[in-house]
Coordinates of C-alpha atoms and ligand atoms in Angstrom, one line a residue:
M1 CA 221.8 -23.0 110.0
A2 CA 221.0 -24.6 106.7
R3 CA 220.5 -21.4 104.9
R4 CA 221.5 -22.9 101.6
D5 CA 218.0 -24.5 101.2
K6 CA 216.3 -21.2 101.8
Q7 CA 214.3 -19.7 99.1
T8 CA 215.8 -16.5 97.7
K9 CA 213.3 -13.7 97.9
F10 CA 213.0 -11.1 95.1
I11 CA 212.4 -7.4 95.1
F12 CA 211.7 -6.2 91.5
V13 CA 212.3 -2.5 91.1
T14 CA 210.6 -0.6 88.2
G15 CA 210.5 3.1 87.4
G16 CA 207.7 5.3 86.3
V17 CA 206.9 8.8 84.9
V18 CA 210.4 9.9 83.9
S19 CA 213.9 8.5 83.8
S20 CA 216.7 9.6 86.1
I21 CA 214.6 9.7 89.2
G22 CA 217.1 7.7 91.2
K23 CA 215.8 4.2 90.8
G24 CA 219.3 2.8 91.0
L25 CA 220.1 4.8 94.2
T26 CA 216.8 3.7 95.8
A27 CA 217.6 0.1 95.0
A28 CA 221.2 0.5 96.3
S29 CA 220.0 2.2 99.5
L30 CA 217.5 -0.6 100.1
A31 CA 220.3 -3.1 99.6
A32 CA 222.4 -1.2 102.1
L33 CA 219.6 -1.3 104.6
L34 CA 219.0 -5.0 104.1
E35 CA 222.7 -5.7 104.5
A36 CA 222.7 -3.7 107.7
R37 CA 219.9 -6.0 108.9
G38 CA 222.3 -8.9 108.5
L39 CA 220.8 -10.2 105.3
R40 CA 222.7 -11.6 102.3
V41 CA 221.8 -9.5 99.4
T42 CA 222.6 -9.4 95.7
M43 CA 221.6 -6.9 93.0
L44 CA 221.0 -7.1 89.3
K45 CA 220.4 -4.4 86.6
L46 CA 218.5 -5.3 83.5
D47 CA 219.0 -2.7 80.7
P48 CA 216.5 -2.6 77.9
Y49 CA 218.8 -1.1 75.1
L50 CA 220.2 -3.2 72.3
N51 CA 223.9 -2.7 72.8
V52 CA 225.4 -6.0 74.0
D53 CA 227.0 -4.0 76.9
P54 CA 227.5 -0.2 77.5
G55 CA 231.2 -0.5 76.6
T56 CA 230.8 1.1 73.2
M57 CA 228.5 3.9 74.3
N58 CA 229.5 7.5 74.6
P59 CA 229.6 8.5 78.3
T60 CA 227.9 11.8 77.5
Q61 CA 224.8 9.9 76.4
H62 CA 224.5 7.2 79.0
G63 CA 226.9 8.2 81.7
E64 CA 230.1 6.4 82.8
V65 CA 230.9 2.8 82.0
F66 CA 231.5 1.1 85.3
V67 CA 234.1 -1.7 85.2
T68 CA 233.9 -4.7 87.5
D69 CA 236.8 -6.8 88.8
D70 CA 236.1 -9.5 86.3
G71 CA 236.4 -7.0 83.5
T72 CA 232.8 -6.4 82.5
E73 CA 231.8 -3.0 81.2
T74 CA 228.5 -2.3 83.0
D75 CA 225.9 0.3 83.6
L76 CA 226.8 3.0 86.1
D77 CA 224.1 1.8 88.6
L78 CA 226.4 -1.1 89.3
G79 CA 228.8 1.5 90.8
H80 CA 226.1 2.6 93.2
Y81 CA 225.4 -1.0 94.1
E82 CA 229.1 -1.6 95.0
R83 CA 229.4 1.7 96.8
F84 CA 226.3 1.2 98.9
T85 CA 226.9 -2.5 99.8
S86 CA 229.7 -5.0 100.2
I87 CA 228.6 -6.9 97.1
Q88 CA 231.2 -7.5 94.3
M89 CA 229.5 -7.2 91.0
N90 CA 230.4 -9.4 88.0
R91 CA 229.3 -10.1 84.5
H92 CA 226.1 -11.8 85.7
N93 CA 224.9 -8.7 87.6
N94 CA 224.1 -6.6 84.5
F95 CA 222.6 -7.6 81.2
T96 CA 221.0 -5.9 78.3
T97 CA 218.3 -6.7 75.7
G98 CA 221.2 -7.0 73.2
R99 CA 222.9 -9.7 75.3
I100 CA 219.7 -11.6 75.7
Y101 CA 218.9 -11.6 71.9
N102 CA 222.5 -12.5 71.2
A103 CA 222.1 -15.6 73.4
V104 CA 218.8 -16.5 71.9
I105 CA 220.0 -16.1 68.3
Q106 CA 223.1 -18.2 69.0
K107 CA 221.0 -20.9 70.5
E108 CA 218.7 -20.8 67.5
R109 CA 221.7 -21.1 65.2
R110 CA 223.0 -24.1 67.1
G111 CA 219.6 -25.8 66.7
E112 CA 218.9 -25.8 70.4
Y113 CA 215.2 -24.9 70.0
L114 CA 214.6 -28.1 68.0
G115 CA 212.7 -26.5 65.2
A116 CA 210.5 -24.2 67.3
T117 CA 209.4 -20.8 66.1
I118 CA 211.4 -18.4 68.3
Q119 CA 209.2 -15.8 70.0
V120 CA 209.5 -13.1 72.6
I121 CA 207.3 -15.2 74.8
P122 CA 208.5 -17.8 75.8
H123 CA 212.0 -17.8 74.3
V124 CA 213.2 -14.3 75.1
T125 CA 211.4 -14.2 78.5
D126 CA 212.8 -17.6 79.4
E127 CA 216.3 -16.4 78.5
I128 CA 215.8 -13.3 80.7
K129 CA 214.6 -15.5 83.6
D130 CA 217.6 -17.8 83.2
H131 CA 219.9 -14.8 83.2
I132 CA 218.3 -13.5 86.4
L133 CA 218.6 -16.8 88.2
R134 CA 222.2 -17.2 87.1
G135 CA 222.9 -13.7 88.3
V136 CA 221.4 -14.3 91.7
G137 CA 223.5 -17.4 92.4
P138 CA 223.3 -19.5 95.6
N139 CA 223.0 -18.5 99.2
V140 CA 221.3 -15.2 98.8
D141 CA 218.4 -14.1 101.1
I142 CA 217.2 -11.2 98.9
A143 CA 217.9 -10.4 95.3
I144 CA 217.0 -6.9 94.2
V145 CA 216.4 -6.8 90.4
E146 CA 216.2 -3.4 88.9
V147 CA 214.6 -3.0 85.4
G148 CA 216.1 -0.1 83.6
G149 CA 214.0 2.4 81.6
T150 CA 210.5 3.6 82.4
V151 CA 207.3 1.7 82.4
G152 CA 205.5 2.3 79.1
D153 CA 208.7 2.0 77.0
I154 CA 208.4 -0.6 74.2
E155 CA 212.0 -1.8 74.9
S156 CA 211.4 -2.8 78.5
L157 CA 208.3 -4.9 77.9
P158 CA 210.0 -8.3 77.7
F159 CA 211.9 -7.6 81.0
L160 CA 208.6 -6.7 82.7
E161 CA 206.9 -9.8 81.4
A162 CA 209.8 -11.9 82.6
I163 CA 209.6 -10.5 86.2
R164 CA 205.8 -11.0 86.1
Q165 CA 206.3 -14.7 85.3
L166 CA 209.2 -15.1 87.7
R167 CA 207.1 -13.9 90.6
R168 CA 204.5 -16.5 89.8
E169 CA 207.1 -19.2 89.6
V170 CA 208.9 -18.4 92.9
G171 CA 205.6 -17.9 94.7
H172 CA 203.7 -14.6 95.2
Q173 CA 204.8 -14.3 98.8
N174 CA 208.5 -14.7 97.9
A175 CA 208.7 -11.5 95.8
L176 CA 207.5 -8.0 95.8
N177 CA 207.2 -5.2 93.2
L178 CA 208.6 -1.8 94.2
H179 CA 207.7 1.0 91.8
V180 CA 209.7 4.2 91.9
T181 CA 207.8 7.3 90.6
L182 CA 207.9 11.0 90.6
V183 CA 205.5 13.2 92.5
P184 CA 206.1 16.6 90.9
Y185 CA 205.7 19.9 92.7
I186 CA 203.9 22.4 90.5
R187 CA 205.3 25.7 91.6
A188 CA 202.6 27.9 90.1
A189 CA 199.9 26.0 91.9
G190 CA 202.1 25.3 95.0
E191 CA 200.9 21.7 94.9
L192 CA 202.3 18.2 94.7
K193 CA 200.7 16.1 92.0
T194 CA 199.9 12.4 92.2
K195 CA 198.3 11.9 88.8
P196 CA 201.6 10.8 87.0
T197 CA 202.0 8.2 89.7
Q198 CA 198.5 7.0 89.2
H199 CA 199.0 6.7 85.4
S200 CA 202.3 4.9 85.8
V201 CA 200.8 2.3 88.2
R202 CA 197.9 1.8 85.9
E203 CA 200.4 1.2 83.0
L204 CA 202.1 -1.5 85.2
Q205 CA 198.8 -3.1 86.1
N206 CA 197.9 -3.3 82.4
I207 CA 200.8 -5.7 81.9
G208 CA 199.9 -7.7 85.0
I209 CA 202.3 -6.2 87.5
V210 CA 200.7 -4.9 90.7
P211 CA 203.1 -2.9 92.9
D212 CA 203.3 -3.7 96.6
M213 CA 205.3 -0.6 97.5
I214 CA 205.6 2.8 95.8
V215 CA 208.6 5.0 96.4
C216 CA 207.8 8.6 95.5
R217 CA 210.6 10.9 94.5
T218 CA 209.7 14.4 95.6
E219 CA 211.0 17.9 96.2
Q220 CA 208.6 18.6 99.1
P221 CA 207.5 16.4 102.0
I222 CA 204.4 14.3 101.0
P223 CA 201.7 14.9 103.6
A224 CA 199.9 11.9 105.1
E225 CA 196.7 12.8 103.3
M226 CA 198.4 12.6 99.9
K227 CA 200.0 9.2 100.8
K228 CA 196.5 8.0 101.6
K229 CA 195.3 9.2 98.2
I230 CA 198.2 7.4 96.4
S231 CA 197.4 4.4 98.5
L232 CA 193.7 4.5 97.4
F233 CA 194.3 5.0 93.7
C234 CA 197.2 2.7 93.4
N235 CA 195.9 -0.1 95.7
V236 CA 198.8 -0.3 98.2
P237 CA 198.6 0.2 102.0
P238 CA 199.4 3.8 103.1
D239 CA 202.5 2.7 104.9
C240 CA 203.8 1.2 101.6
V241 CA 203.8 4.7 100.1
I242 CA 207.3 5.8 100.8
S243 CA 208.4 9.4 100.4
A244 CA 211.9 9.9 99.0
Q245 CA 212.4 13.6 99.3
D246 CA 215.5 15.2 97.8
V247 CA 218.6 14.9 100.0
S248 CA 221.7 17.0 100.0
T249 CA 224.0 14.0 99.7
I250 CA 223.1 10.6 98.3
Y251 CA 224.7 9.0 101.4
E252 CA 221.7 10.3 103.4
L253 CA 219.3 8.1 101.4
P254 CA 219.6 4.8 103.4
E255 CA 218.7 6.6 106.6
A256 CA 216.0 8.7 105.0
L257 CA 214.3 5.7 103.4
H258 CA 214.7 3.7 106.6
S259 CA 212.9 6.5 108.6
E260 CA 210.1 6.1 106.0
G261 CA 209.9 2.4 106.9
L262 CA 211.1 1.1 103.5
D263 CA 213.3 -1.8 104.7
Y264 CA 210.9 -2.7 107.6
R265 CA 207.9 -3.0 105.3
A266 CA 209.8 -4.8 102.6
C267 CA 211.0 -7.5 105.1
E268 CA 207.5 -7.7 106.5
L269 CA 205.9 -8.3 103.1
L270 CA 208.5 -10.9 102.3
G271 CA 208.0 -12.7 105.6
I272 CA 211.6 -12.2 106.7
W273 CA 212.5 -11.6 110.3
S274 CA 215.6 -9.5 110.8
P275 CA 216.9 -7.1 113.4
E276 CA 216.8 -3.3 113.1
P277 CA 219.7 -2.1 111.0
N278 CA 222.7 -0.4 112.5
L279 CA 223.2 2.7 110.5
S280 CA 225.8 4.5 112.6
A281 CA 228.5 4.3 110.0
W282 CA 226.2 6.0 107.4
R283 CA 225.1 8.6 109.9
E284 CA 228.7 9.4 110.7
I285 CA 229.7 10.1 107.1
V286 CA 226.6 12.2 106.5
Q287 CA 227.5 14.2 109.5
V288 CA 231.0 14.8 108.1
I289 CA 229.7 15.8 104.7
K290 CA 227.2 18.2 106.1
S291 CA 229.2 19.8 108.8
P292 CA 229.0 23.5 108.2
D293 CA 232.6 24.5 109.1
L294 CA 234.6 22.2 106.8
P295 CA 237.5 23.8 104.9
T296 CA 237.0 23.6 101.1
V297 CA 239.4 22.1 98.6
R298 CA 238.9 22.9 95.0
I299 CA 239.8 20.2 92.4
A300 CA 239.9 21.0 88.7
I301 CA 238.9 18.0 86.6
V302 CA 240.2 18.6 83.1
G303 CA 238.4 16.3 80.6
K304 CA 236.2 16.2 77.7
Y305 CA 233.0 14.6 78.9
V306 CA 232.2 17.5 81.1
D307 CA 228.7 18.2 79.9
L308 CA 227.1 15.3 81.7
A309 CA 228.0 15.0 85.4
D310 CA 227.2 11.2 85.2
S311 CA 230.1 10.7 82.7
Y312 CA 232.5 10.8 85.7
K313 CA 230.2 9.3 88.3
S314 CA 232.6 7.0 90.2
L315 CA 235.3 9.7 90.0
H316 CA 233.0 12.3 91.5
E317 CA 232.1 9.9 94.3
A318 CA 235.7 8.7 95.0
L319 CA 236.8 12.4 95.4
T320 CA 233.9 12.9 97.8
H321 CA 235.1 9.9 99.7
G322 CA 238.6 11.4 99.8
G323 CA 236.9 14.5 101.3
I324 CA 235.2 12.4 104.0
A325 CA 238.5 10.8 104.9
N326 CA 240.2 14.2 105.3
R327 CA 237.2 16.0 106.8
V328 CA 237.2 18.6 104.0
R329 CA 234.5 19.7 101.5
V330 CA 235.5 18.8 98.0
E331 CA 234.5 21.3 95.3
L332 CA 234.8 20.0 91.8
D333 CA 235.4 22.2 88.8
Y334 CA 234.8 20.3 85.5
V335 CA 236.9 22.0 82.8
D336 CA 236.6 21.3 79.1
S337 CA 240.2 20.8 78.1
E338 CA 239.5 22.2 74.6
T339 CA 239.1 25.6 76.1
F340 CA 242.9 25.5 76.9
E341 CA 243.5 24.9 73.2
H342 CA 241.5 27.8 72.0
N343 CA 242.8 30.1 74.7
P344 CA 246.1 29.0 76.3
D345 CA 246.1 32.0 78.7
S346 CA 243.0 30.6 80.3
V347 CA 245.1 27.7 81.8
T348 CA 246.5 29.9 84.5
T349 CA 243.3 31.8 85.2
R350 CA 241.1 28.7 85.3
L351 CA 243.5 26.5 87.2
G352 CA 245.0 29.2 89.4
G353 CA 242.2 28.8 91.9
A354 CA 242.4 25.0 92.0
H355 CA 244.2 23.2 94.9
A356 CA 244.8 20.2 92.7
V357 CA 244.4 19.1 89.1
L358 CA 243.0 15.8 87.9
V359 CA 242.9 14.5 84.3
P360 CA 240.6 11.5 84.1
G361 CA 240.3 8.6 81.7
G362 CA 239.2 9.3 78.1
F363 CA 239.4 8.2 74.5
G364 CA 240.2 10.0 71.2
K365 CA 242.3 12.9 70.2
R366 CA 239.9 15.8 70.9
G367 CA 241.1 18.0 73.8
I368 CA 244.4 16.2 74.3
E369 CA 246.7 19.2 73.8
G370 CA 244.5 21.1 76.4
K371 CA 245.1 18.3 78.8
I372 CA 248.8 18.4 78.2
R373 CA 248.7 22.1 79.0
A374 CA 246.9 21.4 82.3
V375 CA 249.6 18.8 83.2
R376 CA 252.3 21.3 82.4
Y377 CA 250.7 23.9 84.6
A378 CA 250.4 21.4 87.6
R379 CA 254.0 20.3 87.2
E380 CA 255.5 23.7 86.9
T381 CA 253.5 25.3 89.7
S382 CA 253.9 22.3 92.1
T383 CA 250.1 21.9 92.2
P384 CA 249.1 18.3 93.2
Y385 CA 248.3 16.2 90.1
L386 CA 246.5 12.9 89.7
G387 CA 246.3 11.4 86.2
I388 CA 244.0 8.4 85.7
C389 CA 244.5 6.2 82.7
L390 CA 244.5 8.7 79.9
G391 CA 245.5 11.2 82.6
M392 CA 248.7 9.1 83.2
Q393 CA 249.3 8.9 79.5
V394 CA 249.1 12.7 79.0
A395 CA 251.4 13.2 82.0
V396 CA 254.0 11.0 80.2
L397 CA 253.5 12.9 76.9
E398 CA 254.0 16.2 78.7
F399 CA 257.1 15.1 80.6
A400 CA 258.6 13.5 77.4
R401 CA 258.1 16.7 75.4
N402 CA 258.8 19.4 77.9
V403 CA 261.4 17.8 80.3
A404 CA 263.0 14.9 78.5
G405 CA 263.4 16.8 75.2
L406 CA 261.5 14.4 73.0
S407 CA 259.9 17.1 71.0
G408 CA 256.5 16.1 69.4
A409 CA 256.3 13.0 71.7
N410 CA 252.8 11.5 71.4
S411 CA 250.6 8.5 71.8
T412 CA 250.0 6.5 68.7
E413 CA 246.3 6.8 69.6
F414 CA 246.5 10.4 68.5
D415 CA 249.4 10.4 66.0
P416 CA 250.3 7.0 64.7
E417 CA 253.3 8.5 62.8
C418 CA 254.9 10.5 65.6
G419 CA 258.7 10.4 66.0
F420 CA 258.6 9.5 69.8
P421 CA 255.6 7.2 70.4
V422 CA 256.0 7.2 74.2
V423 CA 252.5 5.7 74.6
D424 CA 251.8 2.9 72.2
L425 CA 249.3 0.2 71.5
M426 CA 249.7 -3.0 73.6
D427 CA 251.0 -5.9 71.7
E428 CA 247.8 -8.0 72.2
Q429 CA 245.8 -5.0 70.8
R430 CA 247.5 -4.9 67.4
G431 CA 245.2 -6.1 64.7
V432 CA 242.1 -6.1 67.0
T433 CA 239.3 -4.6 65.1
S434 CA 236.2 -5.4 67.2
K435 CA 235.4 -2.6 69.5
G436 CA 233.2 -4.4 72.1
G437 CA 234.9 -5.8 75.2
T438 CA 238.3 -6.0 73.6
M439 CA 240.3 -3.6 75.8
R440 CA 242.5 -4.6 78.7
L441 CA 239.6 -4.8 81.2
G442 CA 239.2 -5.6 84.9
A443 CA 241.4 -6.2 87.9
Y444 CA 245.1 -6.8 87.5
P445 CA 247.9 -6.9 90.1
C446 CA 250.5 -4.2 90.3
T447 CA 253.8 -4.2 92.3
I448 CA 254.8 -0.9 93.9
E449 CA 258.4 0.2 94.3
P450 CA 259.4 0.7 98.0
G451 CA 260.1 4.3 99.0
S452 CA 257.8 5.8 96.3
L453 CA 254.8 8.1 96.8
A454 CA 252.6 5.2 95.6
W455 CA 254.1 3.0 98.4
D456 CA 253.4 5.7 100.9
V457 CA 249.8 6.0 99.7
Y458 CA 248.9 2.3 99.6
G459 CA 251.1 1.3 102.5
S460 CA 251.7 -1.9 100.6
G461 CA 253.8 -3.3 97.8
S462 CA 251.2 -5.2 96.1
I463 CA 247.8 -3.9 94.9
N464 CA 245.0 -4.9 92.6
E465 CA 243.2 -2.3 90.5
R466 CA 240.7 -2.2 87.6
H467 CA 241.7 -1.3 84.0
R468 CA 240.0 -0.2 80.8
H469 CA 242.5 0.8 78.1
R470 CA 244.2 -0.2 74.9
W471 CA 247.4 1.9 75.0
E472 CA 250.2 1.8 77.4
F473 CA 253.6 3.3 78.4
N474 CA 256.1 2.4 75.6
N475 CA 258.9 0.4 77.3
Q476 CA 261.5 1.7 74.7
F477 CA 261.3 5.1 76.5
R478 CA 261.7 3.9 80.0
E479 CA 265.3 4.7 80.3
V480 CA 265.2 8.2 78.8
L481 CA 262.2 9.2 80.9
E482 CA 263.7 7.8 84.1
T483 CA 267.0 9.6 83.4
A484 CA 265.0 12.8 83.0
G485 CA 263.4 12.3 86.5
M486 CA 260.2 10.3 86.1
R487 CA 259.9 7.5 88.5
L488 CA 258.1 4.3 87.3
S489 CA 256.7 3.4 90.7
G490 CA 254.2 0.7 89.8
L491 CA 254.8 -2.2 87.4
S492 CA 252.9 -5.3 86.5
P493 CA 254.3 -8.2 88.6
D494 CA 256.2 -9.5 85.5
G495 CA 257.7 -6.0 85.1
K496 CA 256.5 -5.6 81.5
L497 CA 253.8 -3.0 81.9
V498 CA 254.2 0.5 83.6
E499 CA 251.2 0.9 85.9
M500 CA 252.2 4.0 87.8
V501 CA 254.4 7.0 87.2
E502 CA 255.4 9.9 89.6
L503 CA 257.7 12.9 89.8
P504 CA 259.9 12.8 93.0
S505 CA 260.9 16.4 92.4
H506 CA 257.2 17.5 92.7
P507 CA 255.2 17.6 96.0
W508 CA 252.5 15.2 94.7
F509 CA 252.4 14.1 91.1
L510 CA 251.1 10.7 90.3
G511 CA 249.7 8.9 87.2
C512 CA 248.1 5.5 87.2
Q513 CA 247.1 3.4 84.2
F514 CA 244.2 1.9 86.2
H515 CA 241.0 3.4 87.5
P516 CA 241.1 3.5 91.3
E517 CA 237.7 5.3 91.4
F518 CA 235.9 2.1 90.7
K519 CA 237.0 0.6 94.0
S520 CA 236.3 3.5 96.4
R521 CA 233.4 3.3 98.8
P522 CA 232.0 6.0 101.2
L523 CA 232.6 3.7 104.2
K524 CA 236.0 2.8 102.9
P525 CA 237.6 5.7 100.9
H526 CA 240.2 4.6 98.4
P527 CA 243.8 5.4 99.7
L528 CA 244.7 7.1 96.4
F529 CA 241.8 9.6 96.7
S530 CA 242.4 10.1 100.4
A531 CA 246.0 10.9 99.7
F532 CA 245.2 13.1 96.7
I533 CA 242.7 15.2 98.7
K534 CA 245.1 15.4 101.6
S535 CA 247.8 16.8 99.2
A536 CA 245.2 19.3 97.9
A537 CA 244.3 20.4 101.4
T538 CA 248.0 20.8 102.2
H539 CA 248.4 22.8 99.0
A540 CA 245.4 25.0 99.9
A541 CA 246.9 25.7 103.3
G542 CA 250.2 26.6 101.6
A543 CA 248.4 28.8 99.1
G544 CA 246.6 30.7 102.0
K545 CA 250.0 31.2 103.6
R546 CA 251.6 32.4 100.4
R547 CA 248.7 34.8 99.9
R548 CA 249.0 36.2 103.4
E549 CA 252.8 36.6 103.0
R550 CA 252.3 38.4 99.7
S551 CA 249.7 40.8 101.1
S552 CA 251.8 41.6 104.1
T553 CA 254.8 42.4 101.9
Q554 CA 252.5 44.6 99.8
A555 CA 251.2 46.3 102.9
E556 CA 254.8 47.0 104.0
I557 CA 255.5 48.5 100.6
V558 CA 252.5 50.7 100.9
V559 CA 253.5 51.8 104.4
N560 CA 257.0 52.5 103.4
Ligands
LIG601 N1 242.4 6.0 75.4 C1 243.4 5.4 76.3 C2 243.6 4.0 76.0 O1 242.7 3.3 75.5 C3 243.0 5.7 77.7 C4 241.8 4.9 78.1 C5 241.2 5.4 79.4 O2 241.5 6.5 79.9 N2 240.3 4.6 80.0 O3 244.6 3.4 76.4

């Protein structure tokens, strides 16, 4: 079939009332449903802030920075997009106001506007439309374009104007506007309220955008009468008012939205015929996550961005995927590593109940010594340990100091003058002063040593994982650390960079310089997380046995 000539249809997703109402998850779930209907889908996220990309932003403000294969630092919603679909995101799938203005200003400096006065309309909006069309690419049935922020924000106006224009250009029937709002439940009155939704839709209409569908985030089921009311006030048919009630796991969303008719109505409005989606795989994982009798494994995540759960979004999801693969419930305990510095005794009490310890990626000196203490605890108590990026680097520091006898060993990120710089700046990073997009970013191959734990985990000698770092294992210390018992089990194919370390004397201890969490999907859990959770479950079973043995010995003592 000559699908190439087909017109790509657009679904523009906007958000109203408040931020963080799950616009990204709604968009991703809709994409999952459309893919399950056999359609070719792509997704774009337009972010209204002025940073050129989120790479320089503190994760506790804006959540994690998601890294794509091509090394773009993107908004965390792109992580949802990849987890819910089979789409590979790249630098064209996410852009910010900063990037748009950057492009416009560069064109202006090159004289490309031929003397025109540069204005938001048409120059900035044209640039946005060009970026959208470039991001969509060829051979796509439906492009879901999510506009970040909330309707009514000054920052998002050019994006909203651009999608308004684009719909007119591609033809009204080839696009639809989906507005995600909040229908709050007022506890004191015992009532759901539609007024914020009405206001938000009016705000949209003021700028020339008329929603075709409204997705209402809600704590309580929205009764048919209330849907009718929203339909009346907001000028959409009642069956285009979709209720998105809170779910216990985000992976329930595709099915929940499907049962509300979201994908069916969207396809109908866009004039697309497609078969009913097959959602059995989604149903299966939800069933596993929700089964009441799953054993629980507790993972301690020792980091510094612990105040905002979104800072470690992909990690959180990847660990959940590992739980699905092993049919266990994963309980995560986020620990601020600085507490181990103020109170060293708390390491044992806090980590004593954990079945595994994980130190995730991070930047800067704060909390490093606490992380090293956590690694030491895991190493000495044979508790499974996974170190990701900075987590691998602190594992190397701990081993160098406490096993290899390199007292005061450090990373030059934290102590540029230290005597044993076992983690040091990569050569190509020396002299780099610009902070944006200058790290080692994106997917790189890694060769795994046969017979290692890593080989066992991946079942393969050659892998490809995503990176985001400036520092690396210092090759001058390879020999001394290997002699002391650390195995360098993963190297770059040219052998120059250490990508994975492990301790053969420990039941499960692995550090990786890359971020495996970016590639894990609920329907395809990442092998490293599956194996890590399995080791935690094994440790938990052992801990139970050890406890039982201890209490029976104690009982004997009492009896005797
Ligand atoms: N700060 C370390 C580096 O830049 C680790 C980075 C990370 O954990 N993503 O190398």
